Amino acid sequence: MAEDWRRAFEKELEAPYFLEIKRFLEKDGVKSVIYPAPNEIYSFTKLPLDSIKVVILGQDPYHGPDQAHGLSFSVKKGVRIPPSLFNIYKELENDLGSAFSRPNHGFLDGWASEGVLLLNAALTVRKGDAASHRSIGWARFTDAIVSHINKNREHVVFLLWGADAQRKGAGINKNKHLVLTSVHPSPLSANRGGWFGNHHFSKANAYLDEHGIVPVNWNHLP
């Protein structure tokens, strides 16, 4: 974990519930494969806290081999682009037109360097077992992250896709921040309507620009 994050969340990291998470992962890791790898769980923290412009909340890491690496909706290069991310790319094309060129990979680290925090509600998962670590305490820690950004920053854009993300972001101060909601980009939800045409990416940039903040280059996916 990056040092600025460690300082900001020192009390959480030393709390009994967080120590229980660590003990659980140690035990579960003996009998199961856990994703992402230990050195990638906190990959999202390489984005400095004071550089966050946009927060995209996901649910839990992908549970297939070589997929998860600590950023929500993102997979490592060389891995097939997941359906949800494919729909995100389709909406970017719809929203931004020629300003967005779909990459041939699903590695979203470039967005992190643009100030986009890609945060999952649960930070680990058991191989082949979706949502298997959602109840081990991660939600309390990631709630603390959302709360910290809400209280200590201004003019951050929160993209809340799906009911789970919207519940997690229910306490965000809409007088200080922009909250954009829609259905989840997974095919099951997106194809029912409400995802395509939400224009969240251009709306986010318009809001940032309005408040004197450099917009996100959504095309920065090297």
mmCIF file of C-alpha atoms in Angstrom:
data_model
loop_
_atom_site.group_PDB
_atom_site.id
_atom_site.type_symbol
_atom_site.label_atom_id
_atom_site.label_comp_id
_atom_site.label_asym_id
_atom_site.label_seq_id
_atom_site.Cartn_x
_atom_site.Cartn_y
_atom_site.Cartn_z
ATOM 1 C CA MET A 1 0.000 0.000 0.000
ATOM 2 C CA ALA A 2 1.283 3.455 -0.902
ATOM 3 C CA GLU A 3 2.496 5.529 2.021
ATOM 4 C CA ASP A 4 -0.095 8.324 1.753
ATOM 5 C CA TRP A 5 -2.870 5.736 1.861
ATOM 6 C CA ARG A 6 -1.217 3.940 4.764
ATOM 7 C CA ARG A 7 -1.076 7.168 6.784
ATOM 8 C CA ALA A 8 -4.678 8.112 5.968
ATOM 9 C CA PHE A 9 -6.068 4.703 6.940
ATOM 10 C CA GLU A 10 -3.711 3.790 9.769
ATOM 11 C CA LYS A 11 -6.571 3.373 12.251
ATOM 12 C CA GLU A 12 -8.430 1.058 9.882
ATOM 13 C CA LEU A 13 -5.326 -1.028 9.200
ATOM 14 C CA GLU A 14 -4.794 -1.527 12.933
ATOM 15 C CA ALA A 15 -8.452 -2.207 13.772
ATOM 16 C CA PRO A 16 -9.465 -5.704 14.930
ATOM 17 C CA TYR A 17 -11.654 -6.309 11.881
ATOM 18 C CA PHE A 18 -8.748 -5.631 9.527
ATOM 19 C CA LEU A 19 -6.488 -7.986 11.438
ATOM 20 C CA GLU A 20 -9.239 -10.597 11.058
ATOM 21 C CA ILE A 21 -9.183 -10.062 7.287
ATOM 22 C CA LYS A 22 -5.445 -10.718 7.255
ATOM 23 C CA ARG A 23 -5.827 -13.864 9.338
ATOM 24 C CA PHE A 24 -8.620 -15.114 7.090
ATOM 25 C CA LEU A 25 -6.513 -14.585 3.967
ATOM 26 C CA GLU A 26 -3.587 -16.441 5.521
ATOM 27 C CA LYS A 27 -5.786 -19.446 6.326
ATOM 28 C CA ASP A 28 -7.749 -19.401 3.066
ATOM 29 C CA GLY A 29 -4.549 -19.033 1.076
ATOM 30 C CA VAL A 30 -3.288 -22.373 2.406
ATOM 31 C CA LYS A 31 -6.148 -24.341 0.827
ATOM 32 C CA SER A 32 -7.186 -22.040 -2.039
ATOM 33 C CA VAL A 33 -5.760 -19.745 -4.699
ATOM 34 C CA ILE A 34 -6.647 -16.136 -3.971
ATOM 35 C CA TYR A 35 -6.808 -13.298 -6.495
ATOM 36 C CA PRO A 36 -5.244 -10.874 -6.961
ATOM 37 C CA ALA A 37 -1.723 -11.765 -5.893
ATOM 38 C CA PRO A 38 -0.757 -10.322 -2.478
ATOM 39 C CA ASN A 39 1.489 -7.671 -4.034
ATOM 40 C CA GLU A 40 -1.381 -6.475 -6.258
ATOM 41 C CA ILE A 41 -4.264 -6.251 -3.770
ATOM 42 C CA TYR A 42 -3.633 -2.556 -3.174
ATOM 43 C CA SER A 43 -2.625 -1.611 -6.718
ATOM 44 C CA PHE A 44 -5.267 1.112 -6.676
ATOM 45 C CA THR A 45 -3.282 3.008 -4.024
ATOM 46 C CA LYS A 46 -0.546 3.984 -6.443
ATOM 47 C CA LEU A 47 -2.930 6.793 -7.394
ATOM 48 C CA PRO A 48 -2.241 9.441 -4.719
ATOM 49 C CA LEU A 49 -5.264 10.261 -2.590
ATOM 50 C CA ASP A 50 -5.059 13.946 -3.434
ATOM 51 C CA SER A 51 -5.003 13.190 -7.177
ATOM 52 C CA ILE A 52 -8.353 11.390 -7.319
ATOM 53 C CA LYS A 53 -10.771 12.976 -9.795
ATOM 54 C CA VAL A 54 -13.169 10.114 -10.521
ATOM 55 C CA VAL A 55 -14.149 7.043 -8.494
ATOM 56 C CA ILE A 56 -15.526 3.958 -10.240
ATOM 57 C CA LEU A 57 -16.881 1.406 -7.785
ATOM 58 C CA GLY A 58 -16.822 -2.272 -8.692
ATOM 59 C CA GLN A 59 -17.928 -5.336 -6.738
ATOM 60 C CA ASP A 60 -15.116 -7.876 -6.342
ATOM 61 C CA PRO A 61 -12.074 -8.911 -8.391
ATOM 62 C CA TYR A 62 -12.360 -11.232 -11.370
ATOM 63 C CA HIS A 63 -11.897 -14.818 -10.237
ATOM 64 C CA GLY A 64 -10.230 -16.320 -13.323
ATOM 65 C CA PRO A 65 -6.488 -16.977 -13.783
ATOM 66 C CA ASP A 66 -4.382 -13.896 -14.656
ATOM 67 C CA GLN A 67 -7.372 -11.557 -14.620
ATOM 68 C CA ALA A 68 -7.440 -9.546 -11.391
ATOM 69 C CA HIS A 69 -4.666 -7.132 -10.490
ATOM 70 C CA GLY A 70 -6.256 -4.783 -7.966
ATOM 71 C CA LEU A 71 -8.219 -2.367 -10.205
ATOM 72 C CA SER A 72 -11.975 -2.687 -10.643
ATOM 73 C CA PHE A 73 -13.238 -3.767 -14.085
ATOM 74 C CA SER A 74 -9.629 -4.147 -15.284
ATOM 75 C CA VAL A 75 -7.769 -7.271 -16.420
ATOM 76 C CA LYS A 76 -4.154 -7.881 -17.284
ATOM 77 C CA LYS A 77 -2.963 -7.545 -20.847
ATOM 78 C CA GLY A 78 -3.310 -10.717 -22.873
ATOM 79 C CA VAL A 79 -6.529 -11.680 -21.094
ATOM 80 C CA ARG A 80 -9.831 -11.612 -22.967
ATOM 81 C CA ILE A 81 -11.770 -8.393 -22.343
ATOM 82 C CA PRO A 82 -14.632 -9.253 -19.939
ATOM 83 C CA PRO A 83 -18.223 -8.563 -21.050
ATOM 84 C CA SER A 84 -18.765 -5.705 -18.583
ATOM 85 C CA LEU A 85 -15.632 -3.915 -19.745
ATOM 86 C CA PHE A 86 -16.563 -4.550 -23.370
ATOM 87 C CA ASN A 87 -19.820 -2.689 -22.712
ATOM 88 C CA ILE A 88 -17.906 0.110 -20.997
ATOM 89 C CA TYR A 89 -15.802 0.494 -24.133
ATOM 90 C CA LYS A 90 -18.939 0.484 -26.300
ATOM 91 C CA GLU A 91 -20.454 3.316 -24.250
ATOM 92 C CA LEU A 92 -17.194 5.261 -24.435
ATOM 93 C CA GLU A 93 -17.349 5.009 -28.223
ATOM 94 C CA ASN A 94 -20.988 6.070 -28.172
ATOM 95 C CA ASP A 95 -20.308 8.924 -25.753
ATOM 96 C CA LEU A 96 -17.000 10.311 -27.012
ATOM 97 C CA GLY A 97 -17.050 9.315 -30.671
ATOM 98 C CA SER A 98 -13.697 9.694 -32.399
ATOM 99 C CA ALA A 99 -12.122 10.934 -29.149
ATOM 100 C CA PHE A 100 -12.056 7.334 -27.935
ATOM 101 C CA SER A 101 -10.350 4.476 -29.734
ATOM 102 C CA ARG A 102 -11.092 1.066 -28.263
ATOM 103 C CA PRO A 103 -7.860 -0.693 -27.198
ATOM 104 C CA ASN A 104 -7.191 -4.382 -27.836
ATOM 105 C CA HIS A 105 -6.779 -5.073 -24.110
ATOM 106 C CA GLY A 106 -8.601 -4.540 -20.824
ATOM 107 C CA PHE A 107 -5.756 -3.124 -18.734
ATOM 108 C CA LEU A 108 -7.062 0.133 -17.228
ATOM 109 C CA ASP A 109 -3.905 1.269 -15.468
ATOM 110 C CA GLY A 110 -3.780 4.277 -17.799
ATOM 111 C CA TRP A 111 -6.979 5.573 -16.256
ATOM 112 C CA ALA A 112 -5.419 5.361 -12.810
ATOM 113 C CA SER A 113 -2.649 7.666 -14.004
ATOM 114 C CA GLU A 114 -5.383 10.065 -15.152
ATOM 115 C CA GLY A 115 -6.849 10.315 -11.654
ATOM 116 C CA VAL A 116 -9.466 7.554 -11.842
ATOM 117 C CA LEU A 117 -9.741 5.403 -8.713
ATOM 118 C CA LEU A 118 -10.856 1.913 -9.729
ATOM 119 C CA LEU A 119 -12.039 0.500 -6.414
ATOM 120 C CA ASN A 120 -13.734 -2.816 -5.720
ATOM 121 C CA ALA A 121 -15.991 -3.280 -2.687
ATOM 122 C CA ALA A 122 -14.125 -6.512 -1.857
ATOM 123 C CA LEU A 123 -10.407 -6.562 -2.567
ATOM 124 C CA THR A 124 -9.868 -10.326 -2.897
ATOM 125 C CA VAL A 125 -11.668 -13.400 -4.188
ATOM 126 C CA ARG A 126 -11.134 -17.150 -4.211
ATOM 127 C CA LYS A 127 -10.213 -18.682 -7.580
ATOM 128 C CA GLY A 128 -13.310 -19.743 -9.487
ATOM 129 C CA ASP A 129 -15.650 -18.621 -6.702
ATOM 130 C CA ALA A 130 -17.219 -15.226 -7.400
ATOM 131 C CA ALA A 131 -18.069 -13.076 -4.367
ATOM 132 C CA SER A 132 -16.383 -15.571 -2.032
ATOM 133 C CA HIS A 133 -14.664 -12.839 0.027
ATOM 134 C CA ARG A 134 -17.455 -10.271 0.132
ATOM 135 C CA SER A 135 -18.337 -11.051 3.745
ATOM 136 C CA ILE A 136 -14.862 -11.156 5.319
ATOM 137 C CA GLY A 137 -14.719 -7.463 6.233
ATOM 138 C CA TRP A 138 -13.479 -5.748 3.087
ATOM 139 C CA ALA A 139 -16.710 -3.738 2.772
ATOM 140 C CA ARG A 140 -15.951 -1.921 6.025
ATOM 141 C CA PHE A 141 -12.506 -0.942 4.774
ATOM 142 C CA THR A 142 -13.658 0.189 1.336
ATOM 143 C CA ASP A 143 -16.567 2.073 2.944
ATOM 144 C CA ALA A 144 -13.924 3.952 4.930
ATOM 145 C CA ILE A 145 -12.128 4.827 1.684
ATOM 146 C CA VAL A 146 -15.303 6.193 0.099
ATOM 147 C CA SER A 147 -16.091 8.115 3.292
ATOM 148 C CA HIS A 148 -12.586 9.613 3.425
ATOM 149 C CA ILE A 149 -12.789 10.870 -0.162
ATOM 150 C CA ASN A 150 -16.289 12.194 0.436
ATOM 151 C CA LYS A 151 -15.247 14.166 3.521
ATOM 152 C CA ASN A 152 -11.761 15.330 2.565
ATOM 153 C CA ARG A 153 -12.030 16.122 -1.133
ATOM 154 C CA GLU A 154 -14.221 18.358 -3.269
ATOM 155 C CA HIS A 155 -15.549 18.025 -6.810
ATOM 156 C CA VAL A 156 -14.882 14.316 -7.245
ATOM 157 C CA VAL A 157 -17.063 12.396 -9.711
ATOM 158 C CA PHE A 158 -18.487 9.116 -8.389
ATOM 159 C CA LEU A 159 -19.672 6.648 -11.047
ATOM 160 C CA LEU A 160 -22.052 4.210 -9.365
ATOM 161 C CA TRP A 161 -23.047 1.438 -11.726
ATOM 162 C CA GLY A 162 -25.560 -1.051 -10.381
ATOM 163 C CA ALA A 163 -27.459 -1.398 -7.111
ATOM 164 C CA ASP A 164 -24.455 -2.552 -5.055
ATOM 165 C CA ALA A 165 -22.353 0.474 -6.001
ATOM 166 C CA GLN A 166 -25.293 2.813 -5.418
ATOM 167 C CA ARG A 167 -25.850 1.441 -1.921
ATOM 168 C CA LYS A 168 -22.157 1.854 -1.165
ATOM 169 C CA GLY A 169 -22.240 5.454 -2.342
ATOM 170 C CA ALA A 170 -25.530 6.390 -0.704
ATOM 171 C CA GLY A 171 -23.870 8.741 1.783
ATOM 172 C CA ILE A 172 -21.880 10.798 -0.718
ATOM 173 C CA ASN A 173 -22.446 14.541 -0.360
ATOM 174 C CA LYS A 174 -23.974 15.623 -3.654
ATOM 175 C CA ASN A 175 -23.397 19.283 -2.789
ATOM 176 C CA LYS A 176 -19.630 18.669 -2.895
ATOM 177 C CA HIS A 177 -19.384 15.971 -5.537
ATOM 178 C CA LEU A 178 -21.044 14.738 -8.711
ATOM 179 C CA VAL A 179 -22.765 11.355 -8.382
ATOM 180 C CA LEU A 180 -23.765 9.620 -11.618
ATOM 181 C CA THR A 181 -25.775 6.408 -11.459
ATOM 182 C CA SER A 182 -26.909 3.805 -13.959
ATOM 183 C CA VAL A 183 -27.450 0.083 -14.266
ATOM 184 C CA HIS A 184 -24.380 -2.139 -14.191
ATOM 185 C CA PRO A 185 -22.551 -2.582 -17.530
ATOM 186 C CA SER A 186 -22.789 -6.386 -17.355
ATOM 187 C CA PRO A 187 -24.742 -7.774 -20.338
ATOM 188 C CA LEU A 188 -27.590 -8.972 -18.131
ATOM 189 C CA SER A 189 -28.239 -5.431 -16.891
ATOM 190 C CA ALA A 190 -26.986 -3.315 -19.782
ATOM 191 C CA ASN A 191 -29.103 -5.047 -22.400
ATOM 192 C CA ARG A 192 -32.261 -4.266 -20.444
ATOM 193 C CA GLY A 193 -31.651 -0.557 -20.922
ATOM 194 C CA GLY A 194 -30.115 2.270 -18.924
ATOM 195 C CA TRP A 195 -26.447 1.650 -19.615
ATOM 196 C CA PHE A 196 -25.957 2.596 -23.236
ATOM 197 C CA GLY A 197 -26.464 6.297 -23.708
ATOM 198 C CA ASN A 198 -25.794 7.310 -20.091
ATOM 199 C CA HIS A 199 -22.912 9.576 -21.263
ATOM 200 C CA HIS A 200 -21.183 9.287 -17.903
ATOM 201 C CA PHE A 201 -17.719 9.856 -19.317
ATOM 202 C CA SER A 202 -18.473 13.148 -21.042
ATOM 203 C CA LYS A 203 -20.599 14.290 -18.077
ATOM 204 C CA ALA A 204 -17.716 13.555 -15.709
ATOM 205 C CA ASN A 205 -15.309 15.582 -17.812
ATOM 206 C CA ALA A 206 -17.746 18.477 -18.185
ATOM 207 C CA TYR A 207 -18.094 18.641 -14.403
ATOM 208 C CA LEU A 208 -14.339 18.522 -13.832
ATOM 209 C CA ASP A 209 -13.751 21.221 -16.430
ATOM 210 C CA GLU A 210 -16.469 23.380 -14.867
ATOM 211 C CA HIS A 211 -14.581 23.258 -11.560
ATOM 212 C CA GLY A 212 -11.164 24.005 -13.019
ATOM 213 C CA ILE A 213 -9.926 20.414 -12.923
ATOM 214 C CA VAL A 214 -8.157 18.864 -15.906
ATOM 215 C CA PRO A 215 -10.579 16.359 -17.467
ATOM 216 C CA VAL A 216 -9.762 12.650 -17.739
ATOM 217 C CA ASN A 217 -8.252 11.429 -20.971
ATOM 218 C CA TRP A 218 -10.377 8.287 -21.261
ATOM 219 C CA ASN A 219 -8.365 7.326 -24.320
ATOM 220 C CA HIS A 220 -5.189 6.942 -22.263
ATOM 221 C CA LEU A 221 -4.986 3.150 -22.239
ATOM 222 C CA PRO A 222 -1.464 2.303 -23.456
#
